[in-house]
mmCIF file with all atom_site columns, C-alpha atoms in Angstrom:
data_model
loop_
_atom_site.group_PDB
_atom_site.id
_atom_site.type_symbol
_atom_site.label_atom_id
_atom_site.label_alt_id
_atom_site.label_comp_id
_atom_site.label_asym_id
_atom_site.label_entity_id
_atom_site.label_seq_id
_atom_site.pdbx_PDB_ins_code
_atom_site.Cartn_x
_atom_site.Cartn_y
_atom_site.Cartn_z
_atom_site.occupancy
_atom_site.B_iso_or_equiv
_atom_site.pdbx_formal_charge
_atom_site.auth_seq_id
_atom_site.auth_comp_id
_atom_site.auth_asym_id
_atom_site.auth_atom_id
_atom_site.pdbx_PDB_model_num
ATOM 1   C CA . MET A 1 1   ? -68.931  -5.562  -13.901 1.00 0.00 ? 103 MET A CA 1
ATOM 2   C CA . ALA A 1 2   ? -68.652  -7.998  -16.800 1.00 0.00 ? 104 ALA A CA 1
ATOM 3   C CA . LYS A 1 3   ? -71.638  -9.962  -18.029 1.00 0.00 ? 105 LYS A CA 1
ATOM 4   C CA . ARG A 1 4   ? -71.285  -13.681 -17.405 1.00 0.00 ? 106 ARG A CA 1
ATOM 5   C CA . ALA A 1 5   ? -70.968  -15.784 -20.550 1.00 0.00 ? 107 ALA A CA 1
ATOM 6   C CA . VAL A 1 6   ? -73.697  -18.412 -20.930 1.00 0.00 ? 108 VAL A CA 1
ATOM 7   C CA . HIS A 1 7   ? -72.704  -21.468 -22.964 1.00 0.00 ? 109 HIS A CA 1
ATOM 8   C CA . ALA A 1 8   ? -74.452  -22.159 -26.277 1.00 0.00 ? 110 ALA A CA 1
ATOM 9   C CA . SER A 1 9   ? -73.406  -24.726 -28.870 1.00 0.00 ? 111 SER A CA 1
ATOM 10  C CA . VAL A 1 10  ? -75.558  -22.940 -31.472 1.00 0.00 ? 112 VAL A CA 1
ATOM 11  C CA . LYS A 1 11  ? -73.840  -20.046 -33.270 1.00 0.00 ? 113 LYS A CA 1
ATOM 12  C CA . ASP A 1 12  ? -76.878  -18.264 -34.734 1.00 0.00 ? 114 ASP A CA 1
ATOM 13  C CA . GLU A 1 13  ? -77.322  -15.213 -32.439 1.00 0.00 ? 115 GLU A CA 1
ATOM 14  C CA . ARG A 1 14  ? -80.874  -14.592 -33.642 1.00 0.00 ? 116 ARG A CA 1
ATOM 15  C CA . LEU A 1 15  ? -81.880  -18.154 -32.834 1.00 0.00 ? 117 LEU A CA 1
ATOM 16  C CA . ILE A 1 16  ? -80.091  -18.024 -29.477 1.00 0.00 ? 118 ILE A CA 1
ATOM 17  C CA . LYS A 1 17  ? -82.103  -14.956 -28.491 1.00 0.00 ? 119 LYS A CA 1
ATOM 18  C CA . LYS A 1 18  ? -85.383  -16.495 -29.689 1.00 0.00 ? 120 LYS A CA 1
ATOM 19  C CA . ARG A 1 19  ? -84.861  -19.778 -27.810 1.00 0.00 ? 121 ARG A CA 1
ATOM 20  C CA . ARG A 1 20  ? -83.660  -18.075 -24.642 1.00 0.00 ? 122 ARG A CA 1
ATOM 21  C CA . ASP A 1 21  ? -86.642  -15.717 -24.682 1.00 0.00 ? 123 ASP A CA 1
ATOM 22  C CA . GLN A 1 22  ? -88.874  -18.797 -24.849 1.00 0.00 ? 124 GLN A CA 1
ATOM 23  C CA . MET A 1 23  ? -86.969  -20.367 -21.945 1.00 0.00 ? 125 MET A CA 1
ATOM 24  C CA . ILE A 1 24  ? -87.250  -17.228 -19.844 1.00 0.00 ? 126 ILE A CA 1
ATOM 25  C CA . LYS A 1 25  ? -91.010  -16.980 -20.394 1.00 0.00 ? 127 LYS A CA 1
ATOM 26  C CA . GLY A 1 26  ? -91.557  -20.628 -19.496 1.00 0.00 ? 128 GLY A CA 1
ATOM 27  C CA . ALA A 1 27  ? -89.201  -20.493 -16.515 1.00 0.00 ? 129 ALA A CA 1
ATOM 28  C CA . VAL A 1 28  ? -90.877  -17.419 -14.984 1.00 0.00 ? 130 VAL A CA 1
ATOM 29  C CA . THR A 1 29  ? -94.254  -19.192 -15.001 1.00 0.00 ? 131 THR A CA 1
ATOM 30  C CA . LEU A 1 30  ? -92.793  -22.338 -13.435 1.00 0.00 ? 132 LEU A CA 1
ATOM 31  C CA . PHE A 1 31  ? -90.622  -20.546 -10.867 1.00 0.00 ? 133 PHE A CA 1
ATOM 32  C CA . LYS A 1 32  ? -93.668  -18.584 -9.740  1.00 0.00 ? 134 LYS A CA 1
ATOM 33  C CA . GLU A 1 33  ? -95.769  -21.738 -9.364  1.00 0.00 ? 135 GLU A CA 1
ATOM 34  C CA . LYS A 1 34  ? -93.172  -24.162 -7.969  1.00 0.00 ? 136 LYS A CA 1
ATOM 35  C CA . GLY A 1 35  ? -90.058  -22.205 -7.068  1.00 0.00 ? 137 GLY A CA 1
ATOM 36  C CA . TYR A 1 36  ? -86.628  -22.510 -8.658  1.00 0.00 ? 138 TYR A CA 1
ATOM 37  C CA . HIS A 1 37  ? -85.437  -25.620 -6.799  1.00 0.00 ? 139 HIS A CA 1
ATOM 38  C CA . ARG A 1 38  ? -88.567  -27.693 -7.451  1.00 0.00 ? 140 ARG A CA 1
ATOM 39  C CA . THR A 1 39  ? -88.619  -26.879 -11.169 1.00 0.00 ? 141 THR A CA 1
ATOM 40  C CA . THR A 1 40  ? -86.722  -29.223 -13.495 1.00 0.00 ? 142 THR A CA 1
ATOM 41  C CA . THR A 1 41  ? -84.991  -28.335 -16.737 1.00 0.00 ? 143 THR A CA 1
ATOM 42  C CA . ARG A 1 42  ? -87.260  -30.832 -18.483 1.00 0.00 ? 144 ARG A CA 1
ATOM 43  C CA . GLU A 1 43  ? -90.302  -28.885 -17.299 1.00 0.00 ? 145 GLU A CA 1
ATOM 44  C CA . ILE A 1 44  ? -88.731  -25.624 -18.495 1.00 0.00 ? 146 ILE A CA 1
ATOM 45  C CA . ALA A 1 45  ? -88.032  -27.159 -21.915 1.00 0.00 ? 147 ALA A CA 1
ATOM 46  C CA . ARG A 1 46  ? -91.629  -28.360 -22.146 1.00 0.00 ? 148 ARG A CA 1
ATOM 47  C CA . ALA A 1 47  ? -92.983  -24.937 -21.139 1.00 0.00 ? 149 ALA A CA 1
ATOM 48  C CA . ALA A 1 48  ? -90.699  -23.308 -23.718 1.00 0.00 ? 150 ALA A CA 1
ATOM 49  C CA . GLY A 1 49  ? -92.017  -25.595 -26.438 1.00 0.00 ? 151 GLY A CA 1
ATOM 50  C CA . PHE A 1 50  ? -89.011  -27.730 -27.273 1.00 0.00 ? 152 PHE A CA 1
ATOM 51  C CA . SER A 1 51  ? -87.105  -30.834 -26.135 1.00 0.00 ? 153 SER A CA 1
ATOM 52  C CA . ILE A 1 52  ? -84.652  -31.124 -23.258 1.00 0.00 ? 154 ILE A CA 1
ATOM 53  C CA . GLY A 1 53  ? -81.924  -31.819 -25.815 1.00 0.00 ? 155 GLY A CA 1
ATOM 54  C CA . THR A 1 54  ? -82.674  -28.553 -27.598 1.00 0.00 ? 156 THR A CA 1
ATOM 55  C CA . LEU A 1 55  ? -82.639  -26.683 -24.289 1.00 0.00 ? 157 LEU A CA 1
ATOM 56  C CA . TYR A 1 56  ? -79.093  -27.836 -23.551 1.00 0.00 ? 158 TYR A CA 1
ATOM 57  C CA . GLU A 1 57  ? -77.935  -26.421 -26.871 1.00 0.00 ? 159 GLU A CA 1
ATOM 58  C CA . TYR A 1 58  ? -78.548  -22.937 -25.417 1.00 0.00 ? 160 TYR A CA 1
ATOM 59  C CA . ILE A 1 59  ? -77.589  -23.294 -21.755 1.00 0.00 ? 161 ILE A CA 1
ATOM 60  C CA . LYS A 1 60  ? -75.279  -25.448 -19.643 1.00 0.00 ? 162 LYS A CA 1
ATOM 61  C CA . ASN A 1 61  ? -77.370  -25.917 -16.498 1.00 0.00 ? 163 ASN A CA 1
ATOM 62  C CA . LYS A 1 62  ? -80.500  -24.742 -14.706 1.00 0.00 ? 164 LYS A CA 1
ATOM 63  C CA . GLU A 1 63  ? -78.697  -21.875 -12.986 1.00 0.00 ? 165 GLU A CA 1
ATOM 64  C CA . ASP A 1 64  ? -77.946  -20.412 -16.427 1.00 0.00 ? 166 ASP A CA 1
ATOM 65  C CA . ILE A 1 65  ? -81.701  -20.089 -16.939 1.00 0.00 ? 167 ILE A CA 1
ATOM 66  C CA . LEU A 1 66  ? -82.168  -18.263 -13.619 1.00 0.00 ? 168 LEU A CA 1
ATOM 67  C CA . TYR A 1 67  ? -79.290  -15.956 -14.523 1.00 0.00 ? 169 TYR A CA 1
ATOM 68  C CA . LEU A 1 68  ? -80.866  -15.234 -17.921 1.00 0.00 ? 170 LEU A CA 1
ATOM 69  C CA . VAL A 1 69  ? -84.219  -14.542 -16.261 1.00 0.00 ? 171 VAL A CA 1
ATOM 70  C CA . CYS A 1 70  ? -82.728  -11.987 -13.841 1.00 0.00 ? 172 CYS A CA 1
ATOM 71  C CA . ASP A 1 71  ? -80.500  -10.369 -16.464 1.00 0.00 ? 173 ASP A CA 1
ATOM 72  C CA . SER A 1 72  ? -83.348  -10.093 -18.963 1.00 0.00 ? 174 SER A CA 1
ATOM 73  C CA . ILE A 1 73  ? -85.717  -8.489  -16.462 1.00 0.00 ? 175 ILE A CA 1
ATOM 74  C CA . TYR A 1 74  ? -83.237  -5.792  -15.442 1.00 0.00 ? 176 TYR A CA 1
ATOM 75  C CA . ASP A 1 75  ? -82.256  -5.102  -19.053 1.00 0.00 ? 177 ASP A CA 1
ATOM 76  C CA . HIS A 1 76  ? -85.884  -4.755  -20.097 1.00 0.00 ? 178 HIS A CA 1
ATOM 77  C CA . VAL A 1 77  ? -86.816  -2.442  -17.216 1.00 0.00 ? 179 VAL A CA 1
ATOM 78  C CA . THR A 1 78  ? -83.725  -0.240  -17.701 1.00 0.00 ? 180 THR A CA 1
ATOM 79  C CA . GLU A 1 79  ? -84.185  -0.011  -21.468 1.00 0.00 ? 181 GLU A CA 1
ATOM 80  C CA . ARG A 1 80  ? -87.850  0.957   -21.092 1.00 0.00 ? 182 ARG A CA 1
ATOM 81  C CA . LEU A 1 81  ? -86.953  3.643   -18.572 1.00 0.00 ? 183 LEU A CA 1
ATOM 82  C CA . GLU A 1 82  ? -84.083  5.051   -20.641 1.00 0.00 ? 184 GLU A CA 1
ATOM 83  C CA . GLU A 1 83  ? -86.335  5.230   -23.702 1.00 0.00 ? 185 GLU A CA 1
ATOM 84  C CA . GLU A 1 84  ? -88.849  7.201   -21.663 1.00 0.00 ? 186 GLU A CA 1
ATOM 85  C CA . ILE A 1 85  ? -86.393  9.777   -20.324 1.00 0.00 ? 187 ILE A CA 1
ATOM 86  C CA . ASN A 1 86  ? -83.978  10.145  -23.248 1.00 0.00 ? 188 ASN A CA 1
ATOM 87  C CA . ASN A 1 87  ? -85.573  13.255  -24.692 1.00 0.00 ? 189 ASN A CA 1
ATOM 88  C CA . ARG A 1 88  ? -86.946  14.751  -21.504 1.00 0.00 ? 190 ARG A CA 1
ATOM 89  C CA . THR A 1 89  ? -85.667  17.967  -19.998 1.00 0.00 ? 191 THR A CA 1
ATOM 90  C CA . GLY A 1 90  ? -84.354  18.216  -16.450 1.00 0.00 ? 192 GLY A CA 1
ATOM 91  C CA . ASN A 1 91  ? -87.463  19.332  -14.635 1.00 0.00 ? 193 ASN A CA 1
ATOM 92  C CA . LEU A 1 92  ? -89.711  18.000  -11.913 1.00 0.00 ? 194 LEU A CA 1
ATOM 93  C CA . GLN A 1 93  ? -92.494  17.143  -14.329 1.00 0.00 ? 195 GLN A CA 1
ATOM 94  C CA . SER A 1 94  ? -90.103  14.914  -16.253 1.00 0.00 ? 196 SER A CA 1
ATOM 95  C CA . LEU A 1 95  ? -89.057  13.148  -13.062 1.00 0.00 ? 197 LEU A CA 1
ATOM 96  C CA . LYS A 1 96  ? -92.689  12.565  -12.103 1.00 0.00 ? 198 LYS A CA 1
ATOM 97  C CA . ALA A 1 97  ? -93.385  11.153  -15.558 1.00 0.00 ? 199 ALA A CA 1
ATOM 98  C CA . ALA A 1 98  ? -90.374  8.816   -15.260 1.00 0.00 ? 200 ALA A CA 1
ATOM 99  C CA . ILE A 1 99  ? -91.555  7.593   -11.850 1.00 0.00 ? 201 ILE A CA 1
ATOM 100 C CA . ALA A 1 100 ? -95.029  6.924   -13.260 1.00 0.00 ? 202 ALA A CA 1
ATOM 101 C CA . HIS A 1 101 ? -93.520  5.095   -16.227 1.00 0.00 ? 203 HIS A CA 1
ATOM 102 C CA . HIS A 1 102 ? -91.367  2.924   -13.955 1.00 0.00 ? 204 HIS A CA 1
ATOM 103 C CA . PHE A 1 103 ? -94.341  2.024   -11.766 1.00 0.00 ? 205 PHE A CA 1
ATOM 104 C CA . LYS A 1 104 ? -96.357  1.050   -14.859 1.00 0.00 ? 206 LYS A CA 1
ATOM 105 C CA . VAL A 1 105 ? -93.537  -1.196  -16.068 1.00 0.00 ? 207 VAL A CA 1
ATOM 106 C CA . MET A 1 106 ? -93.452  -2.783  -12.606 1.00 0.00 ? 208 MET A CA 1
ATOM 107 C CA . ASP A 1 107 ? -97.196  -3.396  -12.946 1.00 0.00 ? 209 ASP A CA 1
ATOM 108 C CA . GLU A 1 108 ? -96.687  -5.088  -16.333 1.00 0.00 ? 210 GLU A CA 1
ATOM 109 C CA . MET A 1 109 ? -93.770  -7.203  -15.079 1.00 0.00 ? 211 MET A CA 1
ATOM 110 C CA . GLN A 1 110 ? -94.812  -7.896  -11.500 1.00 0.00 ? 212 GLN A CA 1
ATOM 111 C CA . ASP A 1 111 ? -94.658  -11.685 -11.885 1.00 0.00 ? 213 ASP A CA 1
ATOM 112 C CA . GLU A 1 112 ? -91.150  -11.534 -13.350 1.00 0.00 ? 214 GLU A CA 1
ATOM 113 C CA . VAL A 1 113 ? -89.883  -9.134  -10.689 1.00 0.00 ? 215 VAL A CA 1
ATOM 114 C CA . LEU A 1 114 ? -91.403  -11.223 -7.897  1.00 0.00 ? 216 LEU A CA 1
ATOM 115 C CA . VAL A 1 115 ? -89.720  -14.369 -9.225  1.00 0.00 ? 217 VAL A CA 1
ATOM 116 C CA . MET A 1 116 ? -86.392  -12.580 -9.560  1.00 0.00 ? 218 MET A CA 1
ATOM 117 C CA . TYR A 1 117 ? -86.383  -11.414 -5.943  1.00 0.00 ? 219 TYR A CA 1
ATOM 118 C CA . GLN A 1 118 ? -87.538  -14.758 -4.603  1.00 0.00 ? 220 GLN A CA 1
ATOM 119 C CA . GLU A 1 119 ? -84.990  -16.797 -6.527  1.00 0.00 ? 221 GLU A CA 1
ATOM 120 C CA . ALA A 1 120 ? -81.919  -14.583 -7.100  1.00 0.00 ? 222 ALA A CA 1
ATOM 121 C CA . LYS A 1 121 ? -80.425  -15.933 -3.862  1.00 0.00 ? 223 LYS A CA 1
ATOM 122 C CA . SER A 1 122 ? -79.972  -19.257 -5.668  1.00 0.00 ? 224 SER A CA 1
ATOM 123 C CA . LEU A 1 123 ? -77.453  -17.753 -8.093  1.00 0.00 ? 225 LEU A CA 1
ATOM 124 C CA . SER A 1 124 ? -73.784  -18.659 -7.653  1.00 0.00 ? 226 SER A CA 1
ATOM 125 C CA . LYS A 1 125 ? -71.316  -16.294 -5.994  1.00 0.00 ? 227 LYS A CA 1
ATOM 126 C CA . ASP A 1 126 ? -69.917  -15.194 -9.342  1.00 0.00 ? 228 ASP A CA 1
ATOM 127 C CA . ALA A 1 127 ? -73.337  -14.491 -10.892 1.00 0.00 ? 229 ALA A CA 1
ATOM 128 C CA . LEU A 1 128 ? -75.168  -12.795 -8.004  1.00 0.00 ? 230 LEU A CA 1
ATOM 129 C CA . PRO A 1 129 ? -72.985  -9.625  -7.792  1.00 0.00 ? 231 PRO A CA 1
ATOM 130 C CA . TYR A 1 130 ? -73.525  -8.952  -11.497 1.00 0.00 ? 232 TYR A CA 1
ATOM 131 C CA . VAL A 1 131 ? -77.300  -9.237  -11.165 1.00 0.00 ? 233 VAL A CA 1
ATOM 132 C CA . LEU A 1 132 ? -77.377  -7.038  -8.036  1.00 0.00 ? 234 LEU A CA 1
ATOM 133 C CA . ASN A 1 133 ? -75.278  -4.432  -9.819  1.00 0.00 ? 235 ASN A CA 1
ATOM 134 C CA . LYS A 1 134 ? -78.013  -4.217  -12.458 1.00 0.00 ? 236 LYS A CA 1
ATOM 135 C CA . GLU A 1 135 ? -80.283  -2.723  -9.789  1.00 0.00 ? 237 GLU A CA 1
ATOM 136 C CA . ASN A 1 136 ? -77.646  -0.091  -9.063  1.00 0.00 ? 238 ASN A CA 1
ATOM 137 C CA . GLU A 1 137 ? -77.562  0.737   -12.773 1.00 0.00 ? 239 GLU A CA 1
ATOM 138 C CA . LEU A 1 138 ? -81.323  1.182   -12.749 1.00 0.00 ? 240 LEU A CA 1
ATOM 139 C CA . ALA A 1 139 ? -81.116  3.481   -9.727  1.00 0.00 ? 241 ALA A CA 1
ATOM 140 C CA . ARG A 1 140 ? -78.432  5.537   -11.480 1.00 0.00 ? 242 ARG A CA 1
ATOM 141 C CA . VAL A 1 141 ? -80.925  6.370   -14.225 1.00 0.00 ? 243 VAL A CA 1
ATOM 142 C CA . PHE A 1 142 ? -83.057  8.096   -11.588 1.00 0.00 ? 244 PHE A CA 1
ATOM 143 C CA . GLU A 1 143 ? -80.006  9.685   -9.985  1.00 0.00 ? 245 GLU A CA 1
ATOM 144 C CA . VAL A 1 144 ? -79.273  11.414  -13.301 1.00 0.00 ? 246 VAL A CA 1
ATOM 145 C CA . MET A 1 145 ? -82.825  12.783  -13.467 1.00 0.00 ? 247 MET A CA 1
ATOM 146 C CA . ILE A 1 146 ? -82.737  13.966  -9.850  1.00 0.00 ? 248 ILE A CA 1
ATOM 147 C CA . ARG A 1 147 ? -79.433  15.766  -10.464 1.00 0.00 ? 249 ARG A CA 1
ATOM 148 C CA . ARG A 1 148 ? -80.926  17.504  -13.487 1.00 0.00 ? 250 ARG A CA 1
ATOM 149 C CA . CYS A 1 149 ? -83.750  18.788  -11.284 1.00 0.00 ? 251 CYS A CA 1
ATOM 150 C CA . ILE A 1 150 ? -81.209  20.054  -8.741  1.00 0.00 ? 252 ILE A CA 1
ATOM 151 C CA . GLU A 1 151 ? -79.266  21.823  -11.498 1.00 0.00 ? 253 GLU A CA 1
ATOM 152 C CA . THR A 1 152 ? -82.422  23.594  -12.707 1.00 0.00 ? 254 THR A CA 1
ATOM 153 C CA . GLY A 1 153 ? -83.331  24.588  -9.140  1.00 0.00 ? 255 GLY A CA 1
ATOM 154 C CA . GLU A 1 154 ? -86.532  22.509  -8.964  1.00 0.00 ? 256 GLU A CA 1
ATOM 155 C CA . LEU A 1 155 ? -85.206  20.267  -6.200  1.00 0.00 ? 257 LEU A CA 1
ATOM 156 C CA . HIS A 1 156 ? -82.984  21.212  -3.270  1.00 0.00 ? 258 HIS A CA 1
ATOM 157 C CA . LEU A 1 157 ? -81.243  18.121  -1.931  1.00 0.00 ? 259 LEU A CA 1
ATOM 158 C CA . LYS A 1 158 ? -77.973  17.132  -0.340  1.00 0.00 ? 260 LYS A CA 1
ATOM 159 C CA . GLU A 1 159 ? -75.668  14.917  -2.377  1.00 0.00 ? 261 GLU A CA 1
ATOM 160 C CA . THR A 1 160 ? -76.130  12.129  0.180   1.00 0.00 ? 262 THR A CA 1
ATOM 161 C CA . ASP A 1 161 ? -79.910  12.198  -0.422  1.00 0.00 ? 263 ASP A CA 1
ATOM 162 C CA . ILE A 1 162 ? -79.759  11.502  -4.150  1.00 0.00 ? 264 ILE A CA 1
ATOM 163 C CA . SER A 1 163 ? -78.871  7.809   -4.136  1.00 0.00 ? 265 SER A CA 1
ATOM 164 C CA . LEU A 1 164 ? -81.323  6.958   -1.356  1.00 0.00 ? 266 LEU A CA 1
ATOM 165 C CA . ILE A 1 165 ? -84.199  8.690   -3.151  1.00 0.00 ? 267 ILE A CA 1
ATOM 166 C CA . ALA A 1 166 ? -83.327  6.913   -6.409  1.00 0.00 ? 268 ALA A CA 1
ATOM 167 C CA . HIS A 1 167 ? -83.379  3.528   -4.667  1.00 0.00 ? 269 HIS A CA 1
ATOM 168 C CA . SER A 1 168 ? -86.616  4.458   -2.901  1.00 0.00 ? 270 SER A CA 1
ATOM 169 C CA . ILE A 1 169 ? -88.248  5.018   -6.283  1.00 0.00 ? 271 ILE A CA 1
ATOM 170 C CA . ILE A 1 170 ? -87.130  1.547   -7.402  1.00 0.00 ? 272 ILE A CA 1
ATOM 171 C CA . VAL A 1 171 ? -88.380  -0.140  -4.229  1.00 0.00 ? 273 VAL A CA 1
ATOM 172 C CA . GLN A 1 172 ? -91.739  1.654   -4.154  1.00 0.00 ? 274 GLN A CA 1
ATOM 173 C CA . GLY A 1 173 ? -92.340  0.603   -7.741  1.00 0.00 ? 275 GLY A CA 1
ATOM 174 C CA . GLN A 1 174 ? -91.559  -3.013  -6.863  1.00 0.00 ? 276 GLN A CA 1
ATOM 175 C CA . MET A 1 175 ? -93.804  -2.896  -3.796  1.00 0.00 ? 277 MET A CA 1
ATOM 176 C CA . TRP A 1 176 ? -96.853  -2.607  -6.072  1.00 0.00 ? 278 TRP A CA 1
ATOM 177 C CA . GLY A 1 177 ? -96.199  -6.242  -7.004  1.00 0.00 ? 279 GLY A CA 1
ATOM 178 C CA . PHE A 1 178 ? -94.666  -7.516  -3.753  1.00 0.00 ? 280 PHE A CA 1
ATOM 179 C CA . ARG A 1 179 ? -97.655  -6.476  -1.642  1.00 0.00 ? 281 ARG A CA 1
ATOM 180 C CA . ARG A 1 180 ? -100.318 -6.684  -4.319  1.00 0.00 ? 282 ARG A CA 1
ATOM 181 C CA . TRP A 1 181 ? -102.405 -8.985  -2.110  1.00 0.00 ? 283 TRP A CA 1
ATOM 182 C CA . VAL A 1 182 ? -103.392 -5.923  -0.068  1.00 0.00 ? 284 VAL A CA 1
ATOM 183 C CA . ILE A 1 183 ? -102.362 -2.772  -1.971  1.00 0.00 ? 285 ILE A CA 1
ATOM 184 C CA . GLN A 1 184 ? -104.061 -3.628  -5.244  1.00 0.00 ? 286 GLN A CA 1
ATOM 185 C CA . LYS A 1 185 ? -107.315 -4.273  -3.389  1.00 0.00 ? 287 LYS A CA 1
ATOM 186 C CA . ARG A 1 186 ? -107.268 -0.762  -1.926  1.00 0.00 ? 288 ARG A CA 1
ATOM 187 C CA . TYR A 1 187 ? -105.811 1.410   -4.675  1.00 0.00 ? 289 TYR A CA 1
ATOM 188 C CA . THR A 1 188 ? -105.822 1.695   -8.427  1.00 0.00 ? 290 THR A CA 1
ATOM 189 C CA . LEU A 1 189 ? -102.417 1.919   -10.092 1.00 0.00 ? 291 LEU A CA 1
ATOM 190 C CA . GLU A 1 190 ? -103.031 5.604   -10.818 1.00 0.00 ? 292 GLU A CA 1
ATOM 191 C CA . GLN A 1 191 ? -103.844 6.316   -7.151  1.00 0.00 ? 293 GLN A CA 1
ATOM 192 C CA . TYR A 1 192 ? -100.768 4.406   -6.021  1.00 0.00 ? 294 TYR A CA 1
ATOM 193 C CA . ILE A 1 193 ? -98.523  6.336   -8.421  1.00 0.00 ? 295 ILE A CA 1
ATOM 194 C CA . GLU A 1 194 ? -99.869  9.677   -7.231  1.00 0.00 ? 296 GLU A CA 1
ATOM 195 C CA . ILE A 1 195 ? -99.546  8.896   -3.513  1.00 0.00 ? 297 ILE A CA 1
ATOM 196 C CA . GLN A 1 196 ? -96.075  7.358   -3.770  1.00 0.00 ? 298 GLN A CA 1
ATOM 197 C CA . THR A 1 197 ? -94.765  10.128  -6.022  1.00 0.00 ? 299 THR A CA 1
ATOM 198 C CA . ASN A 1 198 ? -95.883  12.745  -3.520  1.00 0.00 ? 300 ASN A CA 1
ATOM 199 C CA . LEU A 1 199 ? -94.321  10.819  -0.643  1.00 0.00 ? 301 LEU A CA 1
ATOM 200 C CA . ILE A 1 200 ? -91.034  10.327  -2.499  1.00 0.00 ? 302 ILE A CA 1
ATOM 201 C CA . LEU A 1 201 ? -90.689  13.927  -3.657  1.00 0.00 ? 303 LEU A CA 1
ATOM 202 C CA . TYR A 1 202 ? -92.306  15.857  -0.815  1.00 0.00 ? 304 TYR A CA 1
ATOM 203 C CA . GLY A 1 203 ? -92.490  13.562  2.219   1.00 0.00 ? 305 GLY A CA 1
ATOM 204 C CA . ILE A 1 204 ? -95.223  13.354  4.803   1.00 0.00 ? 306 ILE A CA 1
ATOM 205 C CA . THR A 1 205 ? -94.568  16.864  6.098   1.00 0.00 ? 307 THR A CA 1
ATOM 206 C CA . LYS A 1 206 ? -95.330  18.646  2.801   1.00 0.00 ? 308 LYS A CA 1
ATOM 207 C CA . LYS A 1 207 ? -96.988  22.027  3.303   1.00 0.00 ? 309 LYS A CA 1
ATOM 208 C CA . ASP A 1 208 ? -99.523  23.456  0.830   1.00 0.00 ? 310 ASP A CA 1
#
């Protein structure tokens, strides 16, 4: 699915990235505090550290900023995960390490991920499918690792199980932030990773 073009009157790609990164950081803070609809582009410009006129040199409207926020979050999470697994072999230990890494990234980016899920519904019909497909791309990274474990004989799963388990890993990582009001009071991140990894890979009927 093609990436949606976001208007910019500036031609310097380095400057475009710098300004948009500033916008994204400011927007995430504001969207978390006030929500997407109650936040104005003027407030986003102020939080980013420049004028409203400068802001409109890099985007066309407020929805462009929400789109950039969602796209940036998925790109960052996927890139971090791919870096982690690139040189790993196809074994269960590697999969466990990748799950732990993903959960730690979710811990670092819990505000961004929470904002994305709360506000993605406000994207237009042409932008939302692209953003949702980014989650499928992230799940496919785990599908590749799970298949490697099947090929080496360390996991025994049906083909229909693979996608569901991959998406379960994504969701359980996100839950650390979504339900932090209760989970983070009861468990450390390390405890949460260990419990969820065991549940994902072995289920509640695991036998010693």
